[in-house]
Amino acid sequence: MSDCIFCKIASGEIPSNKVYEDDKILSFYDLDPQAPVHVLIIPKKHIGSLDEATEEDKELLSYIMLKIKDIAKSLELENGYRVAINTGEDGGQTVHHLHFHLLGKRSMIWPPG
């Protein structure tokens, strides 16, 4: 999608502080961190939100979930971490490209907000 900032980051058109990258996903540090460690994990394929994911995306979504634990380990989040997916306006989604927030290195509260 030509006007999507995360698609531009995934393609390298916009630079990012990368944590992990392969042919399917990219992980990079959030520009507005909400925890000492706050990275985003995005599929390189444009999916607007979790609501827009289809059966065709199930392998990619499974892949991402399993990679998150590897990324967390590489960031030394041995005491735990939180993964959040914001979906839609009320869910707090501000970039319309599916992304996963990985937060750690502080105690998380519940309810989150």
Coordinates of N, CA, C and O in Angstrom, one line a residue:
M1 N 0.9 -1.2 0.0 CA 0.0 0.0 0.0 C 0.9 1.2 0.0 O 1.7 1.4 0.9
S2 N 0.8 2.1 -1.0 CA 1.7 3.1 -1.2 C 1.8 4.2 -0.2 O 2.8 4.9 0.0
D3 N 0.7 4.5 0.5 CA 0.7 5.6 1.5 C 0.8 5.1 3.0 O 0.7 5.9 3.9
C4 N 1.1 3.8 3.2 CA 1.2 3.2 4.5 C 2.6 3.4 5.0 O 3.6 2.9 4.5
I5 N 2.7 4.1 6.2 CA 4.1 4.3 6.8 C 4.8 3.0 7.1 O 6.0 2.9 6.9
F6 N 4.0 2.0 7.6 CA 4.7 0.7 8.0 C 5.1 0.0 6.7 O 6.1 -0.7 6.8
C7 N 4.4 0.1 5.6 CA 4.8 -0.5 4.4 C 6.1 0.1 3.9 O 7.0 -0.6 3.4
K8 N 6.2 1.4 4.1 CA 7.4 2.2 3.7 C 8.6 1.8 4.6 O 9.7 1.7 4.1
I9 N 8.3 1.6 5.9 CA 9.4 1.1 6.8 C 9.8 -0.3 6.4 O 11.0 -0.6 6.3
A10 N 8.9 -1.2 6.1 CA 9.2 -2.6 5.7 C 10.0 -2.7 4.4 O 10.8 -3.5 4.3
S11 N 9.7 -1.8 3.5 CA 10.4 -1.8 2.2 C 11.8 -1.1 2.3 O 12.6 -1.2 1.4
G12 N 12.1 -0.4 3.4 CA 13.3 0.3 3.6 C 13.3 1.7 3.1 O 14.3 2.5 3.2
E13 N 12.1 2.2 2.6 CA 12.0 3.5 2.1 C 12.1 4.5 3.2 O 12.6 5.6 3.1
I14 N 11.6 4.1 4.4 CA 11.8 4.9 5.7 C 12.7 4.1 6.6 O 12.4 3.0 6.9
P15 N 13.7 4.7 7.1 CA 14.6 4.0 8.0 C 14.0 3.7 9.4 O 13.1 4.4 9.8
S16 N 14.4 2.6 10.0 CA 14.0 2.3 11.4 C 15.1 1.7 12.1 O 16.1 1.3 11.6
N17 N 15.0 1.7 13.4 CA 16.0 1.1 14.3 C 15.6 -0.4 14.5 O 14.8 -0.8 15.4
K18 N 16.1 -1.3 13.6 CA 15.6 -2.6 13.5 C 16.1 -3.5 14.6 O 17.2 -3.4 15.1
V19 N 15.2 -4.4 15.0 CA 15.6 -5.4 16.0 C 15.7 -6.8 15.4 O 16.6 -7.5 15.7
Y20 N 14.8 -7.0 14.4 CA 14.8 -8.3 13.7 C 14.1 -8.1 12.4 O 13.2 -7.3 12.2
E21 N 14.6 -8.9 11.4 CA 14.0 -8.8 10.0 C 14.3 -10.1 9.3 O 15.3 -10.7 9.4
D22 N 13.2 -10.6 8.6 CA 13.4 -11.7 7.7 C 12.5 -11.4 6.5 O 12.0 -10.3 6.4
D23 N 12.2 -12.4 5.7 CA 11.4 -12.2 4.5 C 9.9 -12.0 4.8 O 9.2 -11.4 3.9
K24 N 9.4 -12.3 6.0 CA 8.0 -12.2 6.3 C 7.7 -11.0 7.3 O 6.6 -10.5 7.2
I25 N 8.6 -10.7 8.2 CA 8.3 -9.7 9.2 C 9.5 -8.7 9.4 O 10.6 -9.0 9.1
L26 N 9.2 -7.7 10.1 CA 10.1 -6.7 10.6 C 9.8 -6.3 12.0 O 8.6 -6.1 12.3
S27 N 10.8 -6.2 12.8 CA 10.6 -5.7 14.2 C 11.6 -4.5 14.4 O 12.7 -4.5 14.0
F28 N 11.0 -3.4 15.0 CA 11.8 -2.2 15.2 C 11.3 -1.5 16.4 O 10.2 -1.7 16.9
Y29 N 12.2 -0.6 17.0 CA 11.9 0.1 18.2 C 10.8 1.2 17.9 O 10.8 1.9 16.9
D30 N 9.8 1.3 18.8 CA 8.8 2.2 18.7 C 9.3 3.6 19.0 O 10.2 3.8 19.8
L31 N 8.9 4.6 18.2 CA 9.4 6.0 18.4 C 8.8 6.7 19.6 O 9.3 7.7 20.0
D32 N 7.7 6.1 20.2 CA 7.1 6.7 21.4 C 6.9 5.6 22.4 O 5.8 5.1 22.7
P33 N 8.1 5.1 23.0 CA 8.0 3.9 23.8 C 7.2 4.1 25.1 O 7.3 5.2 25.7
Q34 N 6.5 3.1 25.4 CA 5.6 3.1 26.6 C 6.2 2.2 27.7 O 5.6 2.0 28.7
A35 N 7.4 1.7 27.5 CA 8.1 0.8 28.5 C 9.6 0.9 28.1 O 9.9 1.4 27.0
P36 N 10.5 0.5 29.0 CA 11.9 0.6 28.7 C 12.3 -0.2 27.4 O 13.2 0.2 26.7
V37 N 11.6 -1.3 27.2 CA 11.7 -2.0 25.9 C 10.3 -1.9 25.2 O 9.3 -2.4 25.8
H38 N 10.2 -1.3 24.0 CA 9.0 -1.3 23.3 C 9.3 -1.4 21.8 O 9.8 -0.4 21.2
V39 N 9.0 -2.5 21.3 CA 9.3 -2.7 19.8 C 8.0 -3.1 19.2 O 7.0 -3.6 19.8
L40 N 7.9 -2.8 17.9 CA 6.8 -3.2 17.1 C 7.2 -4.4 16.2 O 8.3 -4.4 15.7
I41 N 6.3 -5.3 15.9 CA 6.5 -6.4 15.0 C 5.4 -6.2 13.9 O 4.2 -6.2 14.3
I42 N 5.8 -6.1 12.7 CA 4.9 -6.0 11.6 C 5.1 -7.0 10.5 O 6.2 -7.4 10.3
P43 N 4.0 -7.5 9.9 CA 4.1 -8.3 8.7 C 4.5 -7.4 7.6 O 4.1 -6.3 7.5
K44 N 5.4 -7.9 6.7 CA 5.7 -7.2 5.5 C 4.6 -7.1 4.5 O 4.4 -6.1 3.8
K45 N 3.7 -8.0 4.6 CA 2.4 -8.0 3.8 C 1.5 -7.0 4.5 O 1.3 -7.0 5.7
H46 N 0.9 -6.1 3.7 CA 0.0 -5.2 4.3 C -1.3 -5.9 4.6 O -2.0 -6.4 3.8
I47 N -1.6 -5.8 5.9 CA -2.9 -6.2 6.5 C -3.4 -5.0 7.3 O -2.6 -4.6 8.2
G48 N -4.5 -4.4 7.0 CA -4.9 -3.1 7.7 C -5.0 -3.2 9.2 O -4.7 -2.3 9.9
S49 N -5.6 -4.4 9.7 CA -5.8 -4.5 11.1 C -6.1 -6.0 11.3 O -6.3 -6.8 10.4
L50 N -6.2 -6.4 12.6 CA -6.6 -7.8 12.9 C -8.0 -8.1 12.3 O -8.2 -9.2 11.8
D51 N -8.9 -7.1 12.2 CA -10.2 -7.3 11.6 C -10.1 -7.6 10.1 O -11.0 -8.2 9.5
E52 N -9.0 -7.2 9.5 CA -8.9 -7.5 8.0 C -8.1 -8.8 7.7 O -7.9 -9.1 6.5
A53 N -7.6 -9.4 8.7 CA -6.9 -10.7 8.5 C -7.9 -11.8 8.0 O -9.0 -11.8 8.4
T54 N -7.4 -12.6 7.1 CA -8.2 -13.7 6.5 C -7.6 -15.0 6.8 O -6.5 -15.2 7.3
E55 N -8.4 -16.0 6.4 CA -7.9 -17.4 6.5 C -6.5 -17.5 5.8 O -5.6 -18.3 6.2
E56 N -6.3 -16.8 4.7 CA -5.1 -16.8 4.0 C -3.9 -16.4 4.8 O -2.7 -16.7 4.6
D57 N -4.2 -15.6 5.9 CA -3.1 -15.0 6.7 C -2.8 -15.8 7.9 O -1.9 -15.5 8.7
K58 N -3.5 -17.0 8.1 CA -3.3 -17.7 9.4 C -1.9 -18.2 9.6 O -1.4 -18.2 10.7
E59 N -1.2 -18.7 8.5 CA 0.2 -19.1 8.7 C 1.1 -18.0 9.1 O 2.0 -18.1 9.9
L60 N 0.9 -16.8 8.4 CA 1.7 -15.6 8.8 C 1.5 -15.2 10.2 O 2.4 -14.9 10.9
L61 N 0.2 -15.2 10.6 CA -0.1 -14.8 12.0 C 0.5 -15.7 13.0 O 1.1 -15.3 14.0
S62 N 0.5 -17.0 12.7 CA 1.1 -18.0 13.6 C 2.6 -17.8 13.7 O 3.2 -17.9 14.7
Y63 N 3.2 -17.6 12.5 CA 4.6 -17.3 12.4 C 5.0 -16.1 13.3 O 6.0 -16.2 14.0
I64 N 4.3 -15.1 13.2 CA 4.6 -13.9 14.0 C 4.5 -14.2 15.5 O 5.4 -13.8 16.2
M65 N 3.5 -14.9 15.9 CA 3.3 -15.2 17.3 C 4.5 -16.0 17.8 O 5.0 -15.8 18.9
L66 N 5.0 -16.9 17.0 CA 6.1 -17.8 17.5 C 7.4 -17.0 17.4 O 8.3 -17.2 18.2
K67 N 7.5 -16.1 16.5 CA 8.8 -15.2 16.4 C 8.8 -14.2 17.6 O 9.9 -13.8 18.0
I68 N 7.7 -13.8 18.1 CA 7.7 -12.8 19.2 C 8.5 -13.3 20.3 O 9.3 -12.6 21.0
K69 N 8.3 -14.6 20.7 CA 9.1 -15.2 21.8 C 10.6 -15.1 21.6 O 11.4 -14.9 22.5
D70 N 11.0 -15.4 20.3 CA 12.4 -15.3 20.0 C 12.9 -13.9 20.1 O 14.0 -13.6 20.6
I71 N 12.1 -12.9 19.6 CA 12.5 -11.5 19.7 C 12.6 -11.1 21.2 O 13.5 -10.4 21.6
A72 N 11.6 -11.5 22.0 CA 11.6 -11.2 23.4 C 12.9 -11.8 24.1 O 13.5 -11.1 24.9
K73 N 13.3 -13.0 23.7 CA 14.5 -13.6 24.3 C 15.7 -12.8 23.9 O 16.6 -12.5 24.7
S74 N 15.8 -12.3 22.6 CA 16.9 -11.6 22.2 C 17.0 -10.2 22.9 O 18.1 -9.7 23.0
L75 N 15.9 -9.7 23.4 CA 15.9 -8.4 24.1 C 16.0 -8.6 25.6 O 15.8 -7.7 26.4
E76 N 16.2 -9.9 26.0 CA 16.5 -10.2 27.4 C 15.3 -9.9 28.3 O 15.4 -9.4 29.4
L77 N 14.1 -10.3 27.8 CA 12.8 -10.0 28.6 C 12.5 -11.3 29.4 O 11.3 -11.7 29.4
E78 N 13.5 -11.8 30.1 CA 13.3 -13.1 30.8 C 12.3 -13.0 32.0 O 11.7 -14.0 32.4
N79 N 12.0 -11.8 32.5 CA 11.0 -11.6 33.6 C 9.6 -11.5 33.1 O 8.7 -11.3 33.8
G80 N 9.4 -11.5 31.8 CA 8.1 -11.4 31.2 C 8.0 -10.2 30.3 O 8.8 -9.3 30.2
Y81 N 6.9 -10.2 29.6 CA 6.6 -9.1 28.6 C 5.1 -9.1 28.3 O 4.4 -10.0 28.6
R82 N 4.7 -8.0 27.6 CA 3.3 -7.9 27.2 C 3.3 -7.8 25.6 O 4.1 -7.0 25.1
V83 N 2.3 -8.4 25.0 CA 2.1 -8.3 23.6 C 0.7 -7.7 23.4 O -0.2 -8.2 24.0
A84 N 0.6 -6.6 22.7 CA -0.7 -5.9 22.4 C -0.9 -5.7 21.0 O 0.0 -5.4 20.2
I85 N -2.2 -5.9 20.6 CA -2.6 -5.6 19.2 C -3.8 -4.6 19.3 O -4.8 -4.9 19.9
N86 N -3.6 -3.4 18.9 CA -4.6 -2.4 18.9 C -5.4 -2.5 17.6 O -4.8 -2.5 16.5
T87 N -6.7 -2.6 17.7 CA -7.6 -2.7 16.5 C -8.7 -1.7 16.5 O -9.5 -1.7 17.4
G88 N -8.7 -0.9 15.5 CA -9.8 0.1 15.3 C -9.6 1.3 16.2 O -8.7 1.4 17.1
E89 N -10.4 2.3 16.0 CA -10.3 3.6 16.7 C -10.4 3.4 18.2 O -9.6 3.9 19.0
D90 N -11.4 2.7 18.7 CA -11.6 2.5 20.1 C -10.5 1.7 20.7 O -10.2 1.7 21.9
G91 N -9.9 0.8 19.9 CA -8.8 0.0 20.4 C -7.5 0.7 20.4 O -6.5 0.2 20.8
G92 N -7.4 2.0 19.9 CA -6.2 2.8 20.0 C -5.3 2.6 18.7 O -4.2 3.0 18.8
Q93 N -5.8 2.0 17.7 CA -5.0 1.8 16.5 C -4.8 3.1 15.8 O -5.8 3.8 15.4
T94 N -3.6 3.6 15.6 CA -3.3 4.8 14.9 C -2.7 4.7 13.5 O -2.7 5.5 12.7
V95 N -2.0 3.5 13.3 CA -1.4 3.2 12.0 C -2.2 2.0 11.5 O -2.3 0.9 12.2
H96 N -2.8 2.1 10.3 CA -3.7 1.1 9.8 C -2.9 0.0 9.0 O -3.0 -0.1 7.8
H97 N -2.0 -0.6 9.7 CA -1.2 -1.8 9.2 C -1.1 -2.6 10.5 O -0.6 -2.1 11.5
L98 N -1.5 -3.9 10.4 CA -1.4 -4.7 11.6 C 0.0 -4.7 12.2 O 1.0 -4.8 11.5
H99 N 0.0 -4.5 13.5 CA 1.3 -4.5 14.2 C 1.1 -5.0 15.6 O 0.0 -4.8 16.2
F100 N 2.1 -5.6 16.2 CA 2.1 -6.1 17.5 C 3.1 -5.3 18.3 O 4.2 -5.1 17.9
H101 N 2.7 -4.8 19.5 CA 3.5 -4.1 20.4 C 4.1 -5.2 21.4 O 3.4 -5.9 22.0
L102 N 5.4 -5.2 21.5 CA 6.1 -6.0 22.5 C 6.7 -5.1 23.5 O 7.6 -4.2 23.2
L103 N 6.2 -5.1 24.8 CA 6.7 -4.2 25.8 C 7.3 -5.0 27.0 O 6.8 -6.1 27.4
G104 N 8.4 -4.5 27.5 CA 9.0 -5.2 28.7 C 10.0 -4.3 29.4 O 10.1 -3.1 29.2
K105 N 10.6 -5.0 30.4 CA 11.6 -4.4 31.3 C 10.9 -3.4 32.3 O 11.5 -2.5 32.9
R106 N 9.6 -3.6 32.6 CA 8.9 -3.0 33.7 C 7.7 -3.8 34.0 O 7.2 -4.6 33.2
S107 N 7.1 -3.7 35.2 CA 6.0 -4.4 35.6 C 4.7 -3.8 34.9 O 4.5 -2.6 34.9
M108 N 3.9 -4.6 34.3 CA 2.7 -4.2 33.6 C 1.5 -4.2 34.6 O 1.4 -5.1 35.4
I109 N 0.7 -3.3 34.4 CA -0.5 -3.2 35.3 C -1.7 -3.8 34.5 O -1.7 -3.9 33.3
W110 N -2.8 -4.1 35.3 CA -4.0 -4.6 34.7 C -5.2 -4.0 35.5 O -5.1 -3.9 36.7
P111 N -6.2 -3.4 34.9 CA -6.3 -3.4 33.4 C -5.4 -2.3 32.8 O -5.0 -1.4 33.4
P112 N -5.0 -2.6 31.5 CA -4.0 -1.7 30.9 C -4.5 -0.3 30.5 O -3.6 0.5 30.3
G113 N -5.7 0.0 30.4 CA -6.1 1.3 30.1 C -7.4 1.5 29.5 O -8.1 1.5 28.8

